[in-house]
Coordinates of N, CA and C in Angstrom, one line a residue:
X10 N 7.9 -55.5 36.9 CA 9.4 -54.9 36.9 C 9.1 -53.0 35.8
X11 N 9.7 -52.2 36.8 CA 9.2 -50.8 36.0 C 10.2 -50.8 34.3
X12 N 8.8 -49.8 34.0 CA 9.6 -49.9 32.6 C 10.5 -49.7 32.3
X13 N 11.2 -49.3 31.3 CA 12.9 -48.2 31.6 C 12.2 -47.2 30.8
X14 N 12.9 -45.8 30.6 CA 12.1 -44.9 30.7 C 12.1 -44.7 29.1
X15 N 11.5 -43.8 28.4 CA 12.1 -44.4 26.8 C 12.8 -42.9 27.0
X16 N 13.2 -43.4 25.2 CA 14.4 -41.8 25.1 C 14.3 -41.1 24.3
X17 N 15.4 -40.0 25.3 CA 14.8 -38.4 24.8 C 14.7 -38.5 23.2
X18 N 13.8 -37.7 23.0 CA 14.2 -37.1 21.2 C 15.3 -36.1 21.4
X19 N 16.0 -36.1 20.5 CA 17.2 -34.9 19.9 C 16.6 -34.9 19.2
X20 N 16.9 -33.2 19.8 CA 16.1 -32.0 18.9 C 16.7 -31.8 17.6
X21 N 18.6 -32.0 17.2 CA 18.7 -31.8 15.4 C 18.9 -30.8 15.0
X22 N 19.2 -30.5 14.2 CA 18.4 -29.0 13.4 C 16.8 -29.2 13.0
X23 N 17.1 -27.7 12.6 CA 15.1 -27.4 12.2 C 15.0 -27.7 11.1
X24 N 14.0 -28.0 10.4 CA 13.8 -28.2 9.1 C 14.4 -27.2 8.0
X25 N 14.6 -28.0 6.9 CA 15.1 -27.0 6.2 C 14.1 -26.2 5.5
X26 N 13.8 -25.2 5.6 CA 12.8 -23.9 4.9 C 13.4 -23.2 3.6
X27 N 12.8 -23.1 2.9 CA 12.8 -22.3 1.9 C 12.7 -20.9 1.9
X28 N 13.2 -19.9 0.0 CA 12.5 -18.8 0.4 C 11.1 -18.4 0.6
X29 N 10.0 -19.3 -0.5 CA 8.6 -19.2 -0.7 C 8.0 -19.2 0.0
X30 N 8.7 -20.3 0.8 CA 7.6 -21.3 2.7 C 8.0 -19.6 3.0
X31 N 9.2 -19.2 3.0 CA 9.5 -17.5 4.1 C 8.3 -16.0 3.7
X32 N 9.0 -16.4 2.3 CA 6.8 -15.1 1.8 C 5.9 -15.0 1.5
X33 N 5.6 -16.6 1.7 CA 4.4 -17.3 2.0 C 4.2 -16.7 3.1
X34 N 4.5 -17.7 4.8 CA 4.5 -17.2 5.9 C 4.1 -16.0 6.5
X35 N 5.0 -15.2 5.5 CA 5.4 -13.6 6.5 C 4.0 -13.0 5.8
X36 N 3.8 -12.8 4.3 CA 2.0 -12.7 3.6 C 0.9 -12.4 4.6
X37 N 1.0 -14.0 4.5 CA -0.4 -14.4 5.3 C -0.8 -13.8 6.5
X38 N 0.7 -13.4 7.6 CA 0.7 -12.3 8.9 C 0.1 -11.1 8.5
X39 N 0.7 -10.6 7.7 CA 0.1 -9.3 7.5 C -1.2 -9.2 6.8
X40 N -1.6 -10.1 6.0 CA -2.4 -10.1 5.5 C -3.9 -9.7 6.8
X41 N -3.3 -10.7 7.4 CA -4.4 -11.4 8.7 C -4.4 -10.6 10.3
X42 N -2.6 -9.5 10.0 CA -3.3 -9.2 11.7 C -2.1 -8.1 11.2
X43 N -2.0 -7.5 10.6 CA -1.0 -6.1 10.0 C 0.6 -6.2 10.1
X44 N 1.3 -5.0 9.3 CA 2.1 -5.7 9.1 C 2.9 -5.1 10.6
X45 N 2.9 -4.5 11.8 CA 3.2 -3.9 13.0 C 3.8 -5.7 13.7
X46 N 2.7 -6.7 13.0 CA 3.2 -8.2 14.4 C 3.7 -9.8 13.3
X47 N 4.7 -8.3 12.6 CA 5.3 -9.6 11.9 C 6.7 -9.1 12.5
X48 N 7.6 -10.0 12.8 CA 9.1 -10.1 13.3 C 10.0 -11.5 13.2
X49 N 10.5 -11.0 12.4 CA 11.5 -12.4 12.4 C 10.5 -13.8 13.5
X50 N 11.1 -12.7 15.0 CA 10.5 -14.3 15.9 C 9.8 -14.6 15.1
X51 N 8.7 -14.4 15.6 CA 7.3 -14.2 15.1 C 6.7 -15.1 13.4
X52 N 7.4 -14.8 12.1 CA 8.0 -15.8 12.0 C 8.5 -17.0 11.2
X53 N 9.7 -17.0 12.3 CA 10.2 -18.3 12.2 C 9.4 -19.2 13.3
X54 N 8.8 -19.0 14.4 CA 7.2 -19.3 15.1 C 6.9 -20.2 14.4
X55 N 5.6 -19.4 13.3 CA 4.7 -19.2 12.2 C 5.2 -20.9 11.5
X56 N 6.9 -20.9 11.4 CA 7.6 -22.4 9.9 C 7.7 -22.7 10.8
X57 N 8.5 -23.4 12.2 CA 8.6 -24.2 12.6 C 10.4 -24.5 12.5
X58 N 10.8 -22.9 12.5 CA 12.5 -22.8 12.7 C 12.6 -22.1 13.6
X59 N 13.8 -21.3 13.2 CA 14.8 -20.8 14.3 C 14.8 -19.8 14.1
X60 N 14.7 -17.6 14.2 CA 15.5 -17.0 13.9 C 16.8 -16.7 12.9
X61 N 17.5 -17.6 13.6 CA 18.4 -17.4 13.1 C 18.6 -18.7 11.4
X62 N 17.7 -19.3 11.2 CA 17.7 -20.1 10.3 C 16.8 -19.3 9.3
X63 N 16.3 -18.0 9.5 CA 15.3 -17.0 8.7 C 16.7 -15.9 8.0
X64 N 17.7 -16.2 9.0 CA 18.9 -15.1 8.3 C 19.3 -15.4 7.1
X65 N 19.1 -16.9 6.9 CA 20.4 -17.3 5.5 C 19.2 -16.6 3.8
X66 N 18.2 -16.1 4.4 CA 17.1 -16.4 2.8 C 17.1 -14.6 3.3
X67 N 16.5 -14.0 5.2 CA 16.8 -12.3 4.6 C 17.7 -12.1 6.2
X68 N 17.9 -11.0 5.4 CA 19.0 -10.7 6.7 C 18.5 -9.8 7.9
X69 N 16.8 -9.4 7.7 CA 16.2 -8.5 8.5 C 14.6 -7.5 8.0
X70 N 14.0 -7.4 8.9 CA 12.7 -7.4 8.6 C 12.4 -6.6 6.9
X71 N 13.6 -5.5 7.6 CA 13.7 -4.0 5.9 C 13.6 -5.6 4.5
X72 N 14.3 -6.4 4.6 CA 13.9 -6.8 3.1 C 13.0 -7.6 3.2
X73 N 12.7 -8.3 4.1 CA 11.8 -9.0 3.7 C 10.4 -8.1 3.9
X74 N 10.4 -7.3 3.9 CA 9.0 -6.4 3.5 C 9.1 -6.4 1.9
X75 N 10.5 -6.4 1.9 CA 11.2 -5.7 0.3 C 10.5 -6.6 -0.8
X76 N 11.5 -8.4 0.1 CA 10.1 -9.6 -0.8 C 8.9 -9.6 -0.7
X77 N 8.0 -9.7 -0.2 CA 6.7 -8.8 -0.3 C 6.7 -7.6 -1.1
X78 N 6.7 -7.2 -1.0 CA 6.6 -5.7 -2.1 C 6.1 -7.0 -3.7
X79 N 8.0 -7.2 -3.7 CA 7.7 -7.7 -5.0 C 7.4 -8.7 -5.3
X80 N 6.9 -9.3 -4.8 CA 6.1 -10.5 -4.7 C 4.3 -10.4 -5.0
X81 N 4.0 -8.8 -4.3 CA 3.0 -8.6 -4.4 C 2.3 -8.0 -6.4
X82 N 4.2 -7.1 -6.1 CA 3.9 -6.7 -7.8 C 4.4 -7.9 -8.6
X83 N 4.8 -8.9 -8.9 CA 4.8 -9.6 -9.3 C 3.2 -10.5 -9.7
X84 N 2.5 -11.0 -8.7 CA 1.2 -11.5 -9.4 C 0.2 -10.5 -9.2
X85 N 0.1 -9.4 -9.3 CA -0.7 -8.6 -9.1 C -0.4 -7.5 -9.9
X86 N 0.5 -6.3 -10.6 CA 0.7 -5.7 -10.8 C 1.0 -6.2 -12.4
X87 N 0.1 -6.7 -12.8 CA 0.6 -7.0 -14.5 C -0.2 -5.2 -15.4
X88 N 1.5 -5.2 -16.2 CA 0.9 -4.3 -17.2 C 0.7 -4.1 -18.2
X89 N -0.4 -3.1 -18.4 CA -1.9 -2.7 -19.2 C -1.0 -1.9 -20.4
X90 N -1.9 -2.8 -21.9 CA -1.4 -2.3 -22.7 C -2.0 -0.1 -22.6
X91 N -0.8 0.5 -22.8 CA -0.7 1.7 -23.3 C -0.9 2.5 -24.0
X92 N -1.5 3.8 -24.0 CA -1.7 4.2 -25.5 C -0.9 5.2 -25.6
X93 N -1.1 5.5 -26.9 CA 0.3 6.1 -27.6 C 0.2 7.4 -26.8
X94 N -1.0 8.5 -26.7 CA -1.1 9.3 -26.1 C -0.3 9.4 -25.0
X95 N 1.4 10.7 -24.2 CA 1.1 10.0 -23.7 C 0.7 10.7 -22.0
X96 N -0.4 11.9 -22.3 CA -1.2 12.0 -20.9 C -1.7 11.2 -20.9
X97 N -2.4 10.2 -21.3 CA -3.5 9.3 -21.3 C -2.1 8.6 -20.9
X98 N -1.0 7.6 -20.9 CA 0.0 6.9 -20.9 C 0.1 7.0 -19.0
X99 N 0.1 8.7 -18.9 CA 0.2 8.8 -17.0 C -0.9 8.0 -16.3
X100 N -1.9 8.6 -16.9 CA -3.9 8.0 -16.3 C -3.6 6.6 -16.1
X101 N -3.3 6.0 -17.2 CA -3.6 4.3 -17.3 C -2.4 4.2 -16.0
X102 N -1.3 4.4 -16.0 CA -0.5 3.8 -15.4 C -0.2 4.6 -13.9
X103 N -0.9 5.0 -13.8 CA -0.8 5.6 -12.4 C -2.5 4.9 -11.2
X104 N -3.9 5.1 -12.3 CA -4.8 4.4 -12.4 C -4.6 2.6 -11.9
X105 N -3.5 2.1 -12.6 CA -3.2 0.2 -12.1 C -2.6 0.5 -11.2
X106 N -2.0 1.0 -10.4 CA -1.2 1.3 -9.4 C -1.8 1.6 -8.5
X107 N -3.0 2.2 -8.3 CA -4.2 2.6 -7.8 C -4.6 1.0 -7.5
X108 N -5.1 0.5 -7.9 CA -5.9 -0.2 -8.2 C -5.6 -1.7 -7.8
X109 N -4.0 -1.4 -7.6 CA -3.9 -3.1 -7.4 C -3.6 -2.8 -5.6
X110 N -3.0 -1.0 -5.2 CA -2.4 -1.4 -3.3 C -3.8 -1.5 -3.1
X111 N -5.0 -0.6 -3.5 CA -6.3 -0.5 -3.3 C -7.0 -1.9 -2.9
X112 N -6.3 -2.6 -3.1 CA -6.5 -3.5 -2.3 C -6.1 -5.1 -1.9
X113 N -4.8 -3.8 -1.5 CA -4.0 -4.7 0.0 C -2.7 -3.0 0.8
X114 N -4.2 -2.7 1.0 CA -4.0 -1.6 2.1 C -2.3 -1.8 3.0
X115 N -2.6 -2.5 3.5 CA -1.1 -2.0 4.0 C 0.3 -1.9 3.6
X116 N 0.2 -3.0 1.7 CA 1.2 -2.3 1.1 C 1.6 -0.5 0.7
X117 N 0.5 0.0 1.5 CA 0.5 1.8 0.7 C 1.7 1.9 2.4
X118 N 1.1 1.8 3.4 CA 1.5 1.8 4.7 C 3.4 1.0 4.7
X119 N 3.4 1.1 4.5 CA 5.2 0.2 4.3 C 5.6 1.0 2.8
X120 N 4.9 1.5 1.8 CA 5.8 2.4 0.7 C 5.7 4.1 1.5
X121 N 5.1 4.3 1.8 CA 4.8 5.8 2.3 C 6.5 5.9 3.6
X122 N 7.4 5.3 4.2 CA 7.8 4.9 4.3 C 9.5 5.6 3.4
X123 N 8.8 5.8 2.0 CA 8.8 6.5 0.9 C 11.1 5.4 0.5
X124 N 11.0 4.7 1.2 CA 12.7 4.2 1.5 C 12.5 3.2 0.7
X125 N 11.0 2.4 0.4 CA 11.0 0.9 0.1 C 10.6 0.8 -1.0
X126 N 10.8 -0.3 -1.6 CA 10.0 -0.7 -3.4 C 10.2 -2.0 -3.9
X127 N 9.2 -1.6 -4.6 CA 9.1 -3.4 -5.4 C 10.1 -2.9 -6.7
X128 N 11.3 -3.5 -6.9 CA 11.8 -3.0 -8.2 C 10.8 -3.5 -9.6
X129 N 9.8 -4.1 -9.4 CA 9.2 -5.4 -10.0 C 8.6 -3.6 -10.7
X130 N 7.9 -3.2 -9.9 CA 7.2 -1.8 -10.5 C 7.3 -0.8 -11.1
X131 N 8.6 -0.5 -10.8 CA 9.0 0.9 -11.3 C 9.0 0.9 -12.7
X132 N 8.5 0.3 -13.5 CA 8.0 -0.1 -14.9 C 6.8 1.0 -14.8
X133 N 6.1 1.1 -14.4 CA 4.8 2.0 -13.9 C 5.3 3.2 -13.7
X134 N 6.7 3.8 -12.8 CA 6.7 5.1 -12.7 C 8.3 5.3 -13.6
X135 N 8.4 4.3 -14.7 CA 9.5 4.9 -15.4 C 8.1 5.3 -16.5
X136 N 6.8 4.8 -16.9 CA 5.6 5.4 -18.0 C 5.1 6.6 -17.4
X137 N 4.9 6.5 -16.2 CA 4.7 8.4 -15.3 C 5.7 9.1 -15.8
X138 N 6.8 8.9 -15.1 CA 8.3 9.7 -15.9 C 8.2 10.6 -17.2
X139 N 8.0 9.4 -17.7 CA 8.9 9.7 -19.3 C 7.3 10.2 -19.3
X140 N 5.8 10.2 -19.3 CA 5.1 10.5 -20.3 C 5.0 12.2 -20.1
X141 N 5.4 12.0 -18.7 CA 5.8 13.7 -18.2 C 6.6 14.6 -19.6
X142 N 7.6 14.0 -19.1 CA 9.1 14.1 -19.9 C 8.2 14.6 -21.8
X143 N 7.9 13.3 -21.9 CA 6.8 13.1 -23.5 C 6.1 14.7 -23.6
X144 N 5.4 15.2 -22.8 CA 4.3 16.1 -22.3 C 5.0 17.7 -22.3
X145 N 6.5 17.8 -22.0 CA 6.7 18.8 -22.2 C 7.5 19.0 -20.6
X146 N 7.4 18.2 -19.8 CA 8.5 18.7 -18.4 C 10.1 17.7 -18.6
X147 N 10.4 19.2 -17.9 CA 11.9 18.5 -18.1 C 12.5 17.3 -16.7
X148 N 13.0 16.3 -16.7 CA 13.0 15.6 -16.6 C 13.2 15.7 -15.1
X149 N 14.0 16.7 -14.0 CA 13.4 16.8 -12.6 C 11.7 17.3 -12.3
X150 N 11.0 17.8 -13.5 CA 10.4 18.7 -13.4 C 9.1 17.4 -13.6
X151 N 9.7 16.2 -14.4 CA 8.8 15.1 -14.0 C 8.7 14.4 -13.5
X152 N 10.5 14.0 -12.7 CA 10.0 13.8 -11.0 C 8.9 14.3 -9.9
X153 N 9.3 15.2 -10.1 CA 8.2 16.2 -8.8 C 7.4 16.1 -9.0
X154 N 6.6 15.8 -10.4 CA 5.4 15.3 -10.8 C 4.9 14.2 -10.6
X155 N 5.7 12.9 -11.2 CA 4.9 12.3 -10.5 C 5.1 11.4 -8.8
X156 N 5.9 12.5 -8.0 CA 5.9 12.7 -6.5 C 4.5 12.7 -6.2
X157 N 4.3 13.8 -6.9 CA 2.8 14.7 -6.5 C 1.6 13.3 -6.8
X158 N 1.8 12.6 -8.0 CA 1.0 11.4 -8.6 C 0.8 10.7 -7.4
X159 N 2.2 10.2 -6.7 CA 2.5 8.9 -5.6 C 1.5 9.6 -4.6
X160 N 1.8 10.9 -4.8 CA 1.2 11.4 -3.1 C 0.1 11.0 -2.5
X161 N -1.0 11.7 -4.3 CA -2.3 11.7 -3.9 C -2.6 10.2 -4.1
X162 N -2.2 9.7 -4.7 CA -2.7 8.4 -5.1 C -2.8 7.4 -3.5
X163 N -1.7 7.4 -3.4 CA -1.7 7.0 -1.7 C -2.2 7.4 -0.8
X164 N -2.0 8.6 -0.4 CA -3.1 9.1 0.4 C -4.7 9.1 0.1
X165 N -5.0 9.0 -0.7 CA -6.5 8.6 -1.2 C -7.2 7.4 -0.4
X166 N -5.8 6.2 -0.6 CA -6.2 5.2 -0.5 C -6.3 5.0 1.2
X167 N -4.5 5.8 2.2 CA -4.2 5.6 3.5 C -5.8 6.1 3.9
X168 N -6.6 7.2 3.7 CA -7.5 8.1 3.9 C -8.7 7.1 3.5
X169 N -9.4 6.3 2.1 CA -10.4 5.5 2.5 C -10.1 4.8 3.1
X170 N -9.4 4.4 2.8 CA -9.4 2.5 4.2 C -9.2 3.3 5.9
X171 N -8.5 3.7 6.0 CA -8.4 4.3 7.6 C -10.1 4.6 7.9
X172 N -10.8 5.7 7.0 CA -12.2 5.3 7.2 C -13.2 4.5 7.5
X173 N -13.1 3.5 6.3 CA -14.1 3.0 6.4 C -13.3 1.7 7.9
X174 N -12.6 1.6 8.3 CA -12.3 1.2 9.3 C -12.4 1.2 10.6
X175 N -12.5 2.6 10.7 CA -13.6 3.2 11.5 C -14.8 3.4 11.8
X176 N -15.0 3.1 10.6 CA -16.8 2.8 10.2 C -17.2 1.5 11.1
X177 N -16.4 0.5 11.2 CA -16.7 -0.6 10.8 C -16.9 -0.8 12.4
X178 N -15.6 -0.1 12.7 CA -15.5 -0.7 14.2 C -16.7 0.5 15.0
X179 N -17.2 1.0 14.7 CA -17.7 2.0 15.3 C -19.3 2.8 14.5
X180 N -20.2 2.5 15.1 CA -21.2 2.8 14.5 C -22.3 3.7 14.9
X181 N -21.5 3.9 16.0 CA -22.0 5.9 16.0 C -22.1 6.4 15.8
X182 N -22.3 7.9 15.8 CA -21.9 9.0 14.8 C -20.8 9.6 14.6
X183 N -19.5 9.9 13.7 CA -18.5 9.5 13.6 C -18.7 11.4 14.3
X184 N -17.3 11.8 14.7 CA -17.4 13.1 15.3 C -18.2 14.3 14.5
X185 N -17.3 14.0 13.1 CA -17.1 15.4 12.1 C -18.8 15.3 12.0
X186 N -19.8 14.2 11.9 CA -21.1 14.0 11.3 C -21.6 14.6 12.9
X187 N -20.7 15.2 13.9 CA -21.6 15.3 15.3 C -21.5 17.5 14.9
X188 N -20.4 17.7 14.2 CA -19.9 18.8 14.0 C -20.5 19.3 13.1
X189 N -20.9 18.6 11.8 CA -22.2 19.2 10.9 C -23.2 19.6 10.8
X190 N -23.4 18.2 12.2 CA -25.4 18.6 12.3 C -25.0 19.6 12.5
X191 N -24.7 21.2 13.6 CA -24.9 21.6 13.7 C -24.2 23.1 13.7
X192 N -23.7 23.0 12.4 CA -22.9 24.5 11.3 C -23.5 25.1 11.9
X193 N -23.4 26.3 11.8 CA -23.7 27.8 11.6 C -23.7 28.3 10.0
X194 N -25.0 28.3 9.6 CA -25.2 29.2 8.0 C -24.4 30.2 7.4
X195 N -24.4 31.3 9.4 CA -23.9 31.9 9.2 C -22.7 32.5 9.0
X196 N -22.0 31.6 9.3 CA -20.7 32.0 9.8 C -20.4 30.3 8.0
X197 N -20.4 29.2 8.4 CA -20.5 29.1 7.3 C -21.0 28.0 6.2
X198 N -21.5 29.5 5.3 CA -22.8 28.7 4.8 C -22.6 27.7 3.0
X199 N -21.4 28.0 2.4 CA -21.0 26.2 2.0 C -21.3 25.2 2.4
X200 N -20.0 25.3 3.5 CA -20.7 24.1 4.3 C -21.8 23.3 4.6
X201 N -22.3 24.4 5.6 CA -23.3 23.8 5.8 C -24.3 23.5 5.2
X202 N -24.3 24.0 3.4 CA -25.1 24.3 2.2 C -25.6 22.2 2.1
X203 N -24.3 21.7 1.7 CA -23.7 20.2 2.3 C -23.5 19.1 3.0
X204 N -23.9 19.6 4.1 CA -23.8 18.8 5.6 C -24.5 17.9 5.3
X205 N -25.4 17.6 5.2 CA -26.8 16.5 5.5 C -26.0 15.8 3.6
X206 N -24.9 15.5 3.1 CA -24.8 14.5 2.1 C -23.7 14.6 1.9
X207 N -22.7 15.6 2.9 CA -21.1 15.4 2.7 C -20.4 14.1 3.1
X208 N -21.2 12.7 3.9 CA -20.6 11.9 3.9 C -20.6 10.9 2.4
X209 N -21.6 10.8 1.7 CA -22.3 10.6 0.6 C -21.3 11.1 -0.5
X210 N -21.1 12.6 -0.5 CA -20.6 12.9 -1.4 C -18.8 12.2 -1.8
X211 N -18.2 12.5 -0.2 CA -16.9 11.6 0.0 C -16.6 10.9 0.0
X212 N -17.2 10.7 0.1 CA -16.4 8.8 0.0 C -17.4 8.3 -1.9
X213 N -17.3 9.2 -2.7 CA -17.8 8.6 -3.9 C -16.4 8.6 -4.1
X214 N -15.7 7.5 -5.5 CA -14.4 7.2 -5.9 C -14.5 8.2 -7.8
X215 N -14.0 8.9 -6.3 CA -14.0 10.2 -7.5 C -11.5 10.7 -7.7
X216 N -11.7 9.3 -7.7 CA -10.6 9.0 -7.7 C -9.3 9.0 -9.1
X217 N -10.4 9.0 -10.4 CA -9.4 9.2 -11.2 C -10.0 10.4 -12.1
X218 N -11.4 11.1 -11.3 CA -11.5 12.5 -12.3 C -10.5 13.7 -10.8
X219 N -10.0 13.0 -9.7 CA -9.0 13.8 -9.5 C -7.7 13.2 -9.9
X220 N -6.9 12.9 -10.7 CA -5.6 12.4 -10.6 C -5.7 12.8 -12.5
X221 N -6.6 12.7 -13.0 CA -7.0 14.2 -14.9 C -6.8 15.3 -14.0
X222 N -7.3 15.5 -12.8 CA -7.3 17.0 -12.8 C -6.1 17.4 -12.7
X223 N -5.2 16.4 -11.7 CA -3.6 17.0 -11.0 C -3.0 17.1 -12.6
X224 N -2.8 16.2 -13.3 CA -2.1 15.5 -14.4 C -2.6 17.0 -15.7
X225 N -3.5 17.8 -15.4 CA -3.9 18.6 -16.6 C -3.2 19.7 -15.4
X226 N -2.9 19.9 -14.6 CA -2.3 21.2 -13.8 C -1.5 21.3 -13.4
X227 N -0.3 19.0 -13.2 CA 1.2 19.3 -13.5 C 1.5 19.9 -15.8
X228 N 0.7 19.8 -16.5 CA 0.8 20.0 -17.1 C 0.9 21.7 -18.2
X229 N -0.4 22.0 -17.0 CA -0.6 23.5 -17.6 C 1.0 24.2 -18.1
X230 N 0.4 25.1 -18.9 CA 2.0 25.6 -19.2 C 2.3 27.3 -17.8
X231 N 3.4 27.3 -17.6 CA 4.0 28.3 -16.3 C 4.2 28.8 -16.8

């Protein structure tokens, strides 16, 4: 006798998901594939749910990125013991931010949009602005000073990470190396003098030296 057909499975409601699961899965996607590959549809597929179910936890990708920023800041951006001297307090706070972001460069990519932030990281911003004010700047100039420190910090990480990625993807001499190999000492004497060791010199970690010089410049009498 022919067998009766198997009963059809009803899909029913998608499984309930938690905000923690949303953040953990989103973090895995950006860590392995980059921010551009993170979409609400992709995230829902990875979790085994639907985009509509995600909207109970996050309204859009922007809010999801804010959750990721706060998650990373909470896990890795630990408040250090700050020195009493305000100039050193500025340096320590900025260096702590740099160290945390250098370990997770995709976050710099998000933060350079300049409108998203991790609210849990604002304590570090407060320390830098407050230190600049204690050193004699007006609150308005302290904000400008913080912006200069942030641009230097983010830019240093972006340039270093991008350069490292290009060297990893291609072991041929870079365009700069080809140009520097043929510099005319008569036209560019200083660059020709250091051309042979330009790459190792620029690869050195001089962030703290540059940071201190920047802070000294911001606080110099005008």
